[in-house]
Short mmCIF file of C-alpha atoms (C1' of nucleotides) in Angstrom, two decimals:
data_model
loop_
_atom_site.label_atom_id
_atom_site.label_comp_id
_atom_site.label_asym_id
_atom_site.label_seq_id
_atom_site.Cartn_x
_atom_site.Cartn_y
_atom_site.Cartn_z
CA MET A 4 -0.02 0.10 0.01
CA THR A 5 1.58 3.30 -1.16
CA ASP A 6 -1.13 5.74 -0.29
CA ARG A 7 -4.35 4.23 -1.52
CA VAL A 8 -6.51 6.69 0.30
CA VAL A 9 -9.04 8.81 -1.40
CA PRO A 10 -8.07 11.84 -3.55
CA PRO A 11 -10.84 14.18 -2.66
CA THR A 12 -13.16 15.44 -5.40
CA ALA A 13 -11.07 15.99 -8.52
CA ARG A 14 -10.26 12.65 -10.06
CA GLN A 15 -8.73 12.51 -13.39
CA ARG A 16 -7.52 9.58 -15.30
CA ARG A 17 -10.69 7.50 -14.75
CA ARG A 18 -10.23 4.18 -16.28
CA PRO A 19 -13.13 1.82 -16.86
CA THR A 20 -13.50 -1.51 -15.11
CA LYS A 21 -12.78 -4.72 -16.94
CA GLN A 22 -16.48 -4.92 -17.45
CA GLY A 23 -16.48 -1.50 -18.86
CA ILE A 24 -18.13 0.68 -16.26
CA VAL A 25 -16.66 3.78 -15.01
CA LEU A 26 -16.57 4.08 -11.16
CA SER A 27 -17.29 7.29 -9.15
CA GLU A 28 -18.20 8.00 -5.65
CA GLU A 29 -21.87 8.83 -6.60
CA LEU A 30 -22.20 5.64 -8.61
CA ILE A 31 -20.90 3.57 -5.74
CA VAL A 32 -23.08 5.22 -3.17
CA GLU A 33 -26.15 4.87 -5.44
CA THR A 34 -25.52 1.28 -6.07
CA ALA A 35 -24.98 0.52 -2.40
CA MET A 36 -28.31 2.15 -1.51
CA ARG A 37 -29.98 0.22 -4.24
CA LEU A 38 -28.56 -2.97 -3.00
CA ILE A 39 -29.62 -2.27 0.60
CA GLU A 40 -33.15 -1.21 -0.40
CA GLU A 41 -33.62 -4.31 -2.51
CA HIS A 42 -32.02 -6.98 -0.42
CA GLY A 43 -31.81 -5.56 3.05
CA ALA A 44 -29.02 -4.00 5.05
CA GLU A 45 -27.15 -7.19 5.79
CA ALA A 46 -26.99 -8.02 2.08
CA LEU A 47 -24.47 -5.28 1.57
CA SER A 48 -20.87 -6.39 1.55
CA VAL A 49 -17.85 -4.93 -0.23
CA ARG A 50 -17.66 -8.05 -2.34
CA ARG A 51 -21.28 -8.02 -3.41
CA LEU A 52 -21.10 -4.35 -4.05
CA GLY A 53 -18.09 -4.94 -6.23
CA ARG A 54 -19.93 -7.63 -8.08
CA ALA A 55 -23.04 -5.41 -8.59
CA LEU A 56 -20.72 -2.67 -10.00
CA GLY A 57 -18.69 -4.96 -12.23
CA ALA A 58 -15.59 -4.20 -10.34
CA ASP A 59 -13.10 -5.90 -8.15
CA PRO A 60 -14.01 -5.40 -4.49
CA SER A 61 -10.63 -3.90 -3.77
CA SER A 62 -11.26 -1.08 -6.23
CA LEU A 63 -13.77 0.42 -3.87
CA TYR A 64 -10.93 1.10 -1.41
CA ARG A 65 -9.73 3.71 -3.82
CA TYR A 66 -12.87 5.63 -2.98
CA PHE A 67 -13.54 4.79 0.68
CA ARG A 68 -11.09 3.91 3.30
CA HIS A 69 -13.36 1.39 4.93
CA THR A 70 -16.93 0.29 4.91
CA ASP A 71 -17.86 2.83 7.56
CA ASP A 72 -16.68 5.58 5.22
CA LEU A 73 -19.01 4.29 2.58
CA MET A 74 -21.88 4.16 5.08
CA LEU A 75 -21.36 7.70 6.09
CA ALA A 76 -21.68 8.75 2.46
CA VAL A 77 -24.88 6.77 2.36
CA ALA A 78 -26.07 8.44 5.47
CA ASP A 79 -25.38 11.94 4.08
CA GLU A 80 -27.22 11.05 0.89
CA LEU A 81 -30.10 9.78 3.01
CA ILE A 82 -30.31 13.03 4.90
CA GLY A 83 -30.31 14.90 1.64
CA ARG A 84 -33.15 12.81 0.24
CA THR A 85 -35.24 13.23 3.33
CA LEU A 86 -34.72 17.02 3.56
CA ARG A 87 -35.49 17.40 -0.14
CA ILE A 88 -39.01 16.02 0.07
CA TRP A 89 -39.83 17.82 3.34
CA ARG A 90 -41.88 21.03 3.16
CA PRO A 91 -42.04 23.12 6.33
CA THR A 92 -45.34 24.81 6.92
CA GLY A 93 -44.35 27.20 9.77
CA TYR A 94 -46.03 25.23 12.48
CA TRP A 95 -42.94 23.87 14.37
CA ARG A 96 -44.74 20.97 15.99
CA ALA A 97 -46.35 19.72 12.81
CA ASP A 98 -43.15 20.29 10.83
CA LEU A 99 -41.01 18.34 13.36
CA ARG A 100 -43.59 15.56 13.48
CA ASP A 101 -43.54 15.29 9.74
CA LEU A 102 -39.78 15.39 9.61
CA GLY A 103 -39.39 12.86 12.37
CA LEU A 104 -41.64 10.42 10.56
CA ARG A 105 -39.73 10.92 7.34
CA MET A 106 -36.33 10.47 8.98
CA HIS A 107 -37.61 7.31 10.62
CA ALA A 108 -38.94 5.97 7.42
CA GLY A 109 -35.89 6.75 5.50
CA ALA A 110 -33.46 5.36 8.03
CA LEU A 111 -35.49 2.26 8.44
CA ALA A 112 -33.93 0.72 5.35
CA HIS A 113 -30.47 1.94 6.29
CA PRO A 114 -29.97 1.13 9.93
CA ARG A 115 -26.23 0.90 9.69
CA ALA A 116 -26.02 4.36 8.28
CA ALA A 117 -28.44 5.59 10.89
CA VAL A 118 -26.30 4.33 13.79
CA LEU A 119 -23.15 5.66 12.32
CA SER A 120 -24.55 9.09 11.54
CA SER A 121 -25.66 9.45 15.05
CA HIS A 122 -22.22 9.34 16.53
CA ARG A 123 -19.90 10.16 13.70
CA VAL A 124 -19.85 13.66 12.36
CA THR A 125 -19.51 13.65 8.58
CA GLY A 126 -19.24 17.39 8.16
CA ARG A 127 -20.81 16.89 4.74
CA ASP A 128 -23.24 19.35 3.13
CA HIS A 129 -26.51 17.62 3.79
CA GLU A 130 -25.68 16.95 7.37
CA ILE A 131 -24.84 20.56 7.97
CA GLN A 132 -28.01 21.68 6.21
CA ALA A 133 -30.13 19.34 8.40
CA VAL A 134 -28.59 20.70 11.61
CA GLU A 135 -29.17 24.27 10.55
CA THR A 136 -32.72 23.55 9.49
CA ILE A 137 -33.90 21.77 12.58
CA ILE A 138 -32.31 24.05 15.04
CA GLY A 139 -33.81 26.93 13.03
CA VAL A 140 -37.28 25.49 13.43
CA LEU A 141 -36.82 25.29 17.17
CA ARG A 142 -35.31 28.71 17.65
CA ASP A 143 -37.91 30.33 15.41
CA ALA A 144 -40.52 28.63 17.61
CA GLY A 145 -39.08 30.53 20.62
CA PHE A 146 -36.90 27.90 22.25
CA PRO A 147 -33.90 29.45 23.90
CA ASP A 148 -30.52 28.33 22.41
CA ALA A 149 -29.44 25.77 25.00
CA GLU A 150 -32.95 24.23 25.08
CA ALA A 151 -33.12 24.15 21.35
CA VAL A 152 -29.90 22.22 21.11
CA ARG A 153 -30.94 19.69 23.76
CA ILE A 154 -34.32 19.07 22.05
CA TYR A 155 -32.70 18.89 18.66
CA HIS A 156 -30.24 16.34 19.96
CA ALA A 157 -33.03 14.17 21.56
CA PHE A 158 -35.26 14.55 18.51
CA VAL A 159 -32.59 13.41 15.96
CA ASP A 160 -31.18 10.57 18.07
CA GLN A 161 -34.67 9.27 18.86
CA ALA A 162 -35.55 9.11 15.14
CA LEU A 163 -32.40 7.37 14.28
CA ALA A 164 -32.41 5.07 17.34
CA PHE A 165 -35.98 3.76 16.75
CA ALA A 166 -35.24 3.43 13.01
CA ALA A 167 -32.32 1.16 13.75
CA LEU A 168 -34.37 -0.72 16.26
CA ASP A 169 -37.42 -1.09 14.05
CA SER A 170 -35.40 -2.07 11.08
CA ALA A 171 -34.42 -5.33 12.86
CA SER A 172 -38.01 -6.35 13.02
CA THR A 173 -39.05 -5.29 9.58
CA ALA A 174 -36.01 -7.24 8.23
CA LEU A 175 -37.39 -10.39 9.82
CA PRO A 176 -38.80 -12.78 7.20
CA ARG A 177 -42.54 -13.16 7.30
CA PRO A 178 -42.76 -16.65 8.77
CA ALA A 179 -40.44 -15.58 11.58
CA ARG A 180 -42.66 -12.57 12.29
CA GLU A 181 -45.64 -14.77 12.51
CA ALA A 182 -43.76 -17.08 14.93
CA GLU A 183 -43.19 -14.06 17.14
CA ALA A 184 -46.94 -13.31 17.18
CA ALA A 185 -47.64 -16.87 18.00
CA VAL A 186 -45.35 -16.74 21.08
CA TRP A 187 -47.22 -13.68 22.32
CA ARG A 188 -50.46 -15.60 22.00
CA ALA A 189 -49.13 -18.74 23.46
CA THR A 190 -47.21 -17.20 26.42
CA TYR A 191 -48.51 -13.79 27.36
CA ALA A 192 -52.14 -14.12 26.53
CA ARG A 193 -52.43 -17.25 28.75
CA LEU A 194 -50.80 -15.96 31.91
CA PRO A 195 -53.25 -16.41 34.81
CA ALA A 196 -54.59 -13.26 36.42
CA ASP A 197 -53.71 -14.31 39.91
CA THR A 198 -49.86 -14.55 39.22
CA HIS A 199 -49.70 -11.83 36.52
CA PRO A 200 -52.72 -9.51 37.05
CA HIS A 201 -51.36 -6.66 34.94
CA ILE A 202 -50.46 -8.70 31.87
CA ALA A 203 -53.76 -10.55 32.13
CA ALA A 204 -55.68 -7.28 32.29
CA THR A 205 -53.91 -5.76 29.29
CA ALA A 206 -53.22 -8.81 27.23
CA ARG A 207 -55.61 -7.67 24.51
CA HIS A 208 -53.83 -4.33 24.15
CA LEU A 209 -50.40 -5.93 24.32
CA MET A 210 -51.18 -8.22 21.44
CA THR A 211 -52.32 -5.39 19.14
CA ASP A 212 -49.75 -2.78 20.22
CA MET A 213 -46.51 -4.78 20.48
CA PRO A 214 -46.12 -5.80 16.86
CA ARG A 215 -46.29 -2.11 15.76
CA SER A 216 -43.48 0.46 16.01
CA SER A 217 -43.72 2.63 19.04
CA TYR A 218 -41.86 5.42 17.35
CA PRO A 219 -44.99 7.50 16.49
CA MET A 220 -46.07 7.35 20.10
CA ALA A 221 -42.56 8.30 21.33
CA LEU A 222 -42.37 11.11 18.91
CA ASP A 223 -45.68 12.51 20.03
CA LEU A 224 -44.60 12.24 23.61
CA LEU A 225 -41.38 14.10 22.87
CA LEU A 226 -43.13 16.84 20.88
CA SER A 227 -45.85 17.42 23.50
CA ALA A 228 -43.32 17.61 26.34
CA ALA A 229 -41.38 20.13 24.21
CA ALA A 230 -44.52 22.15 23.64
CA ALA A 231 -45.23 22.20 27.35
CA ARG A 232 -41.75 23.44 28.09
CA LEU A 233 -42.17 26.16 25.38
CA ALA A 234 -45.45 27.24 26.97
CA GLU A 235 -43.70 27.53 30.43
CA ILE A 236 -40.81 29.45 28.94
CA ARG A 237 -43.20 31.89 27.24
CA ASP A 238 -45.25 32.42 30.37
CA GLY A 239 -42.17 32.94 32.46
CA THR A 240 -40.79 35.44 29.93
CA ASP A 241 -43.89 37.39 29.11
CA THR A 242 -45.35 37.85 32.53
CA MET B 4 -27.18 -33.14 11.31
CA THR B 5 -29.70 -35.47 13.01
CA ASP B 6 -31.48 -33.19 15.39
CA ARG B 7 -28.69 -31.12 16.99
CA VAL B 8 -31.42 -28.72 18.37
CA VAL B 9 -31.54 -28.01 22.02
CA PRO B 10 -32.94 -30.46 24.43
CA PRO B 11 -34.75 -28.12 26.77
CA THR B 12 -33.75 -28.08 30.46
CA ALA B 13 -33.00 -31.59 31.57
CA ARG B 14 -29.74 -32.71 30.16
CA GLN B 15 -28.27 -35.94 31.33
CA ARG B 16 -25.01 -37.47 30.29
CA ARG B 17 -22.96 -34.32 30.56
CA ARG B 18 -19.57 -35.05 29.41
CA PRO B 19 -16.61 -32.67 30.03
CA THR B 20 -14.84 -30.98 27.13
CA LYS B 21 -11.32 -32.08 26.18
CA GLN B 22 -10.03 -29.38 28.38
CA GLY B 23 -12.05 -30.73 31.24
CA ILE B 24 -14.78 -28.23 31.75
CA VAL B 25 -18.52 -29.18 31.83
CA LEU B 26 -20.76 -27.13 29.66
CA SER B 27 -24.20 -25.80 30.60
CA GLU B 28 -26.49 -23.07 29.28
CA GLU B 29 -25.75 -20.91 32.27
CA LEU B 30 -22.02 -21.21 32.01
CA ILE B 31 -22.15 -20.35 28.35
CA VAL B 32 -24.24 -17.28 28.91
CA GLU B 33 -22.10 -16.11 31.78
CA THR B 34 -18.96 -16.61 29.78
CA ALA B 35 -20.48 -14.73 26.86
CA MET B 36 -21.52 -11.75 29.00
CA ARG B 37 -18.07 -11.68 30.64
CA LEU B 38 -16.41 -11.66 27.18
CA ILE B 39 -18.64 -8.83 25.97
CA GLU B 40 -18.23 -6.77 29.09
CA GLU B 41 -14.45 -7.20 29.01
CA HIS B 42 -13.71 -6.85 25.27
CA GLY B 43 -16.78 -5.15 23.77
CA ALA B 44 -19.84 -6.46 21.96
CA GLU B 45 -17.99 -7.14 18.67
CA ALA B 46 -15.41 -9.25 20.38
CA LEU B 47 -17.94 -12.00 20.85
CA SER B 48 -17.84 -14.73 18.27
CA VAL B 49 -18.80 -18.35 18.53
CA ARG B 50 -15.17 -19.27 17.93
CA ARG B 51 -13.83 -16.99 20.61
CA LEU B 52 -16.58 -18.08 22.98
CA GLY B 53 -15.62 -21.64 22.42
CA ARG B 54 -11.98 -20.87 23.06
CA ALA B 55 -12.84 -19.06 26.25
CA LEU B 56 -14.87 -22.03 27.44
CA GLY B 57 -12.24 -24.58 26.40
CA ALA B 58 -14.66 -26.25 23.95
CA ASP B 59 -14.99 -26.59 20.29
CA PRO B 60 -17.17 -23.87 18.80
CA SER B 61 -19.52 -26.41 17.23
CA SER B 62 -20.36 -27.78 20.74
CA LEU B 63 -22.25 -24.65 21.47
CA TYR B 64 -24.71 -25.52 18.79
CA ARG B 65 -25.97 -28.29 21.13
CA TYR B 66 -27.20 -25.51 23.40
CA PHE B 67 -28.27 -22.72 21.08
CA ARG B 68 -29.59 -23.01 17.57
CA HIS B 69 -27.85 -19.90 16.38
CA THR B 70 -26.08 -16.92 17.74
CA ASP B 71 -29.32 -15.05 18.03
CA ASP B 72 -30.64 -17.66 20.40
CA LEU B 73 -27.63 -17.09 22.57
CA MET B 74 -28.10 -13.38 22.55
CA LEU B 75 -31.70 -13.83 23.61
CA ALA B 76 -30.50 -15.77 26.60
CA VAL B 77 -28.05 -12.98 27.35
CA ALA B 78 -30.90 -10.47 26.98
CA ASP B 79 -33.09 -12.30 29.44
CA GLU B 80 -30.27 -12.59 31.95
CA LEU B 81 -29.68 -8.83 31.53
CA ILE B 82 -33.33 -8.06 32.25
CA GLY B 83 -33.04 -10.22 35.33
CA ARG B 84 -29.93 -8.43 36.62
CA THR B 85 -31.47 -5.00 36.00
CA LEU B 86 -34.76 -5.79 37.75
CA ARG B 87 -32.91 -7.34 40.59
CA ILE B 88 -31.16 -4.21 41.64
CA TRP B 89 -34.09 -1.90 41.11
CA ARG B 90 -36.05 -0.86 44.14
CA PRO B 91 -39.46 0.86 43.45
CA THR B 92 -40.41 3.62 45.79
CA GLY B 93 -44.09 3.97 44.76
CA TYR B 94 -43.60 7.18 42.91
CA TRP B 95 -44.26 6.10 39.37
CA ARG B 96 -42.30 8.79 37.60
CA ALA B 97 -39.19 8.51 39.81
CA ASP B 98 -39.37 4.67 39.61
CA LEU B 99 -39.59 4.64 35.83
CA ARG B 100 -36.83 7.20 35.51
CA ASP B 101 -34.63 5.06 37.61
CA LEU B 102 -35.50 1.89 35.76
CA GLY B 103 -34.99 3.58 32.40
CA LEU B 104 -31.58 4.71 33.34
CA ARG B 105 -30.67 1.20 34.69
CA MET B 106 -31.97 -0.49 31.50
CA HIS B 107 -30.04 1.94 29.37
CA ALA B 108 -26.82 1.40 31.34
CA GLY B 109 -27.19 -2.36 31.38
CA ALA B 110 -28.00 -2.66 27.65
CA LEU B 111 -25.15 -0.27 26.74
CA ALA B 112 -22.70 -3.11 27.01
CA HIS B 113 -25.00 -5.57 25.16
CA PRO B 114 -26.42 -3.73 22.18
CA ARG B 115 -27.00 -6.80 20.21
CA ALA B 116 -29.06 -8.30 22.97
CA ALA B 117 -30.94 -5.07 23.28
CA VAL B 118 -31.89 -4.85 19.65
CA LEU B 119 -32.99 -8.51 19.58
CA SER B 120 -35.06 -8.37 22.70
CA SER B 121 -36.95 -5.47 21.42
CA HIS B 122 -38.52 -7.34 18.62
CA ARG B 123 -38.13 -11.00 19.50
CA VAL B 124 -40.25 -12.34 22.29
CA THR B 125 -38.31 -14.74 24.52
CA GLY B 126 -41.16 -15.74 26.75
CA ARG B 127 -38.52 -16.37 29.36
CA ASP B 128 -39.12 -15.68 33.08
CA HIS B 129 -37.20 -12.44 33.48
CA GLU B 130 -38.90 -10.92 30.43
CA ILE B 131 -42.41 -11.71 31.64
CA GLN B 132 -41.55 -10.43 35.08
CA ALA B 133 -40.30 -7.15 33.62
CA VAL B 134 -43.50 -6.65 31.50
CA GLU B 135 -45.70 -7.44 34.54
CA THR B 136 -43.70 -5.02 36.72
CA ILE B 137 -43.66 -2.02 34.38
CA ILE B 138 -47.20 -2.28 33.26
CA GLY B 139 -48.12 -2.62 36.92
CA VAL B 140 -46.33 0.68 37.73
CA LEU B 141 -48.26 2.52 35.00
CA ARG B 142 -51.65 0.97 35.92
CA ASP B 143 -51.17 1.58 39.62
CA ALA B 144 -50.33 5.21 38.77
CA GLY B 145 -53.76 5.49 37.15
CA PHE B 146 -53.09 5.03 33.41
CA PRO B 147 -55.93 3.25 31.72
CA ASP B 148 -55.03 -0.14 30.18
CA ALA B 149 -54.66 0.94 26.55
CA GLU B 150 -52.59 4.01 27.46
CA ALA B 151 -50.46 2.00 29.89
CA VAL B 152 -49.53 -0.44 27.17
CA ARG B 153 -48.64 2.30 24.78
CA ILE B 154 -46.46 4.14 27.25
CA TYR B 155 -44.93 0.89 28.32
CA HIS B 156 -43.99 0.03 24.79
CA ALA B 157 -42.57 3.52 24.01
CA PHE B 158 -40.63 3.51 27.31
CA VAL B 159 -39.03 0.10 26.81
CA ASP B 160 -38.14 0.61 23.18
CA GLN B 161 -36.73 4.05 23.94
CA ALA B 162 -34.40 2.59 26.58
CA LEU B 163 -33.24 -0.21 24.32
CA ALA B 164 -33.01 2.00 21.12
CA PHE B 165 -30.81 4.62 22.75
CA ALA B 166 -28.74 2.00 24.37
CA ALA B 167 -28.02 0.40 21.09
CA LEU B 168 -27.30 3.76 19.51
CA ASP B 169 -25.12 4.95 22.32
CA SER B 170 -23.12 1.77 22.59
CA ALA B 171 -21.77 2.51 19.12
CA SER B 172 -20.08 5.66 20.35
CA THR B 173 -18.92 4.38 23.67
CA ALA B 174 -17.29 1.44 21.76
CA LEU B 175 -15.27 3.96 19.70
CA PRO B 176 -11.59 3.98 20.72
CA ARG B 177 -10.46 7.10 22.46
CA PRO B 178 -8.43 8.61 19.65
CA ALA B 179 -11.38 8.18 17.27
CA ARG B 180 -13.64 9.99 19.71
CA GLU B 181 -11.31 12.87 19.89
CA ALA B 182 -11.16 13.00 16.14
CA GLU B 183 -14.86 13.41 16.17
CA ALA B 184 -14.73 16.32 18.53
CA ALA B 185 -12.09 17.81 16.36
CA VAL B 186 -14.42 17.67 13.32
CA TRP B 187 -17.08 19.50 15.29
CA ARG B 188 -14.63 22.28 16.18
CA ALA B 189 -13.14 22.39 12.66
CA THR B 190 -16.43 22.43 10.79
CA TYR B 191 -19.47 23.49 12.86
CA ALA B 192 -17.80 25.96 15.12
CA ARG B 193 -16.56 27.87 12.15
CA LEU B 194 -19.65 28.22 9.96
CA PRO B 195 -20.26 31.81 9.29
CA ALA B 196 -23.36 33.43 10.82
CA ASP B 197 -24.62 34.82 7.44
CA THR B 198 -24.87 31.44 5.84
CA HIS B 199 -25.68 29.32 8.94
CA PRO B 200 -27.15 31.67 11.47
CA HIS B 201 -28.70 28.99 13.76
CA ILE B 202 -25.62 26.84 13.96
CA ALA B 203 -23.45 29.90 14.52
CA ALA B 204 -25.72 31.06 17.33
CA THR B 205 -25.75 27.77 19.06
CA ALA B 206 -22.26 26.44 18.32
CA ARG B 207 -21.23 26.67 21.91
CA HIS B 208 -24.17 24.58 23.08
CA LEU B 209 -23.78 22.03 20.24
CA MET B 210 -20.18 21.39 21.15
CA THR B 211 -20.99 20.65 24.78
CA ASP B 212 -24.17 18.77 24.25
CA MET B 213 -23.51 16.61 21.20
CA PRO B 214 -20.77 14.35 22.60
CA ARG B 215 -23.12 13.30 25.45
CA SER B 216 -25.95 10.81 25.29
CA SER B 217 -29.33 12.41 24.72
CA TYR B 218 -31.10 9.56 26.49
CA PRO B 219 -31.58 11.26 29.81
CA MET B 220 -33.17 14.20 28.10
CA ALA B 221 -35.36 12.01 25.85
CA LEU B 222 -36.42 9.94 28.94
CA ASP B 223 -37.41 13.00 30.86
CA LEU B 224 -39.45 14.32 27.88
CA LEU B 225 -41.26 11.08 27.64
CA LEU B 226 -41.99 10.98 31.31
CA SER B 227 -43.27 14.46 31.57
CA ALA B 228 -45.47 13.99 28.63
CA ALA B 229 -46.90 10.88 30.22
CA ALA B 230 -47.40 12.83 33.49
CA ALA B 231 -49.30 15.50 31.59
CA ARG B 232 -51.50 12.92 29.98
CA LEU B 233 -52.24 11.42 33.39
CA ALA B 234 -53.15 14.73 34.77
CA GLU B 235 -55.58 15.23 31.92
CA ILE B 236 -57.09 11.76 32.38
CA ARG B 237 -57.61 12.44 36.10
CA ASP B 238 -59.23 15.78 35.52
CA GLY B 239 -61.45 14.39 32.91
CA THR B 240 -62.48 11.46 35.08
CA ASP B 241 -62.88 13.29 38.36
CA THR B 242 -64.71 16.38 37.26
"C1'" DA C 22 -21.10 -55.79 31.02
"C1'" DC C 23 -23.51 -54.21 27.34
"C1'" DC C 24 -26.06 -51.01 24.29
"C1'" DT C 25 -27.91 -46.61 23.22
"C1'" DT C 26 -27.41 -42.29 22.42
"C1'" DA C 27 -26.41 -37.62 23.95
"C1'" DT C 28 -22.84 -34.69 23.28
"C1'" DG C 29 -18.26 -33.09 22.25
"C1'" DA C 30 -14.69 -32.81 18.27
"C1'" DC C 31 -13.15 -32.42 13.66
"C1'" DA C 32 -13.14 -30.78 9.07
"C1'" DA C 33 -15.14 -28.38 5.76
"C1'" DC C 34 -18.01 -24.70 3.31
"C1'" DA C 35 -19.03 -20.31 1.91
"C1'" DC C 36 -18.61 -16.17 3.17
"C1'" DC C 37 -16.56 -11.57 5.19
"C1'" DG C 38 -13.16 -6.91 5.27
"C1'" DT C 39 -8.89 -5.50 4.18
"C1'" DT C 40 -4.11 -4.97 2.07
"C1'" DG C 41 0.40 -5.56 -0.62
"C1'" DA C 42 1.98 -6.18 -5.12
"C1'" DC C 43 1.27 -5.76 -9.72
"C1'" DC C 44 -0.14 -4.16 -14.18
"C1'" DT C 45 -2.05 -0.98 -17.60
"C1'" DG C 46 -4.62 2.77 -19.76
"C1'" DT C 47 -4.76 7.75 -19.47
"C1'" DT C 48 -2.72 11.99 -19.29
"C1'" DA C 49 0.64 15.58 -19.61
"C1'" DA C 50 5.02 17.11 -21.24
"C1'" DC C 51 7.94 17.22 -24.59
"C1'" DG D 27 3.94 11.69 -32.13
"C1'" DT D 28 6.68 9.59 -28.33
"C1'" DT D 29 7.42 8.90 -23.90
"C1'" DA D 30 7.34 8.70 -19.00
"C1'" DA D 31 4.57 8.94 -14.64
"C1'" DC D 32 1.19 7.44 -12.01
"C1'" DA D 33 -3.93 6.89 -10.79
"C1'" DG D 34 -6.61 3.45 -10.46
"C1'" DG D 35 -8.29 -1.27 -11.51
"C1'" DT D 36 -6.95 -6.34 -10.49
"C1'" DC D 37 -5.07 -10.38 -8.28
"C1'" DA D 38 -4.03 -13.25 -4.46
"C1'" DA D 39 -3.72 -13.77 -0.01
"C1'" DC D 40 -4.45 -13.31 5.28
"C1'" DG D 41 -7.04 -14.14 9.10
"C1'" DG D 42 -11.31 -13.95 10.46
"C1'" DT D 43 -16.65 -15.25 10.62
"C1'" DG D 44 -21.24 -18.50 11.42
"C1'" DT D 45 -22.78 -22.95 10.50
"C1'" DT D 46 -23.26 -28.01 9.51
"C1'" DG D 47 -22.27 -33.13 8.22
"C1'" DT D 48 -19.88 -36.73 10.16
"C1'" DC D 49 -17.74 -39.26 13.44
"C1'" DA D 50 -16.17 -41.04 17.98
"C1'" DT D 51 -16.75 -41.77 22.74
"C1'" DA D 52 -18.10 -41.60 27.46
"C1'" DA D 53 -22.09 -41.71 30.40
"C1'" DG D 54 -26.32 -43.97 32.01
"C1'" DG D 55 -29.83 -47.27 32.07
"C1'" DT D 56 -30.50 -51.92 31.81
#
DNA sequence: ACCTTATGACAACACCGTTGACCTGTTAAC
DNA sequence: GTTAACAGGTCAACGGTGTTGTCATAAGGT
C-alpha cells in the first residue's frame, strides 16, 4: 500500500473496469443504496457491491477507506433525500412531526447508516443543512438556544435510534414474524390473572400494540413535552 | 445433522470437554456476558466463546440453535440483573426514570441483545416479570389499560434503542472519539453566521451537548409528557 | 457388561473486510 | 507523435466469521 486513500473530489484519469463501467463516488453510493433497499441492510458487503458494480471489491478502497466511510456517504445522501421532500409549513410541531416520521422511514432501510450518523460527524453538506434547518425551526418557535440544542439532539437521536431498532423487526422474514406473534399468544395471553394480574388485564392491548413500531407514540410524547416546556418559557418570559 | 437442536432443560450425560470443563447453558451465557463486558460487543464470536470455554465452537450449537438464540438468553439474563437491583419507591415517575436509566446502562454493554430483545419475544421468566412490573407501575399510577400499554411500549423501546445507539459511540476507541470532537470544532464551530445563523448562534451549546448521550433528556421528555396525559385523564374522570 | 445415544470434536463450506503487489490505460510534457 | 509517470483497476492472500455433516466416545440405564 503506497497511499491508496481517497483523492478528494477531482479525479482525473478514470479508467473503466474490466466490465466496462466507470466508477465514481456517486455511482458507488447509489449502487450501495439500491442493494440495501432491494435486499436488506445485511446483504451489503464490499464483495457483493463490487460484483454489482462490475468491479473488483478492492477497487472500492480507492474511494472509501473502509466500509464505515461508505456508510457515512450513504447516510449523508439519505439526509439529503429526506430534507428534499420535506416542506415546512411554519408550525414547528407539525413540521417536526412530519420530519421525524420521514427520517424514521428513510433510516428504516439503512440502519447501519443511521447508527453511524448518530455518533460520527460527517461534516458533509446535507448533514450541516439538516442541523441548521432543525435548530432553526426550534429557535424560530421560541426555544432558547441551550434548550433548542438539547431538544434537537433528543429529536434526531430518537428518530435514528428507533429506526435502527425497528429495522431489525421489519427485516425479519414473514414466517419468523408470525412465529413471534404466536409466542405472544401462546405465552402472554395465557398468563393467569392471579400470578400476573397486569399482563392478564392488558393482554388484548399488548397483542395489538406490540407488533407495531412505538416510534410515532414516542415522537408525539417528545413533541408534547417540548410544547409544554415552550409554554412555560413563554409564560415565564412574558409575565 | 440429526437433530442437533436444544434439548430443553433436563440434560443428562454431561460429558466434559477435552479441556475438562463441563458445559451448561448458564455457564455459556455467563462466559458470553463476561467476554462482551471485558472486550466489547463485537469481540464475541462463536469461535472466541468456544476458546474461552475450552470447547469446540460447534459444541455450542448443542445448546443454542444460532447466535441469536444465545443473545436472547443474554438479553433475558440482562433483564433479570437489571430488575434485581431496582427498588421501586411507589412514585411512578421516579421509579420509571430510575428503571429507564438502569436499563439503558445495562444494555449499553450488550447492544446486540438489546436490539434482539426489542423485537423478539423470549417468553422467558425475566422478560415476563419485567413486563408485569412495568405495566403494573403504570396501571397503579392511574393510566388506563390501553394507555399503559402504549407508554410501556414506548418506554422500553426508547431505553433499548438509545442503548443500542449510544453503545456504538462508547465502543469507539479514544483517539477516534477525539477526532470526532475535532471535526465538530473544525467544521461546525466555524460556519459563518450569514450562511448558517442558527448553527453559529448555538455552536457553543452544540459542542458541549453533542458528545453526550441524549437519552436522559429524551427519557425526561417522555415521562413528563406521560405525566401531563395522566393529569388530563384524572381531571377528565374526576370532574 | 453391554447398548444406546447424547454430546463433544473435527473438518469443511461459503462467506466476510482488508491490504500488498502488480499491471495498464490515461494523461501531460515534450 | 513519443514517452514517462502514476492513478486506479486487478489479483491473490491473510485471518477472520457462522454454520453443518460426520464421526467417536463416554455416560447412564438396563
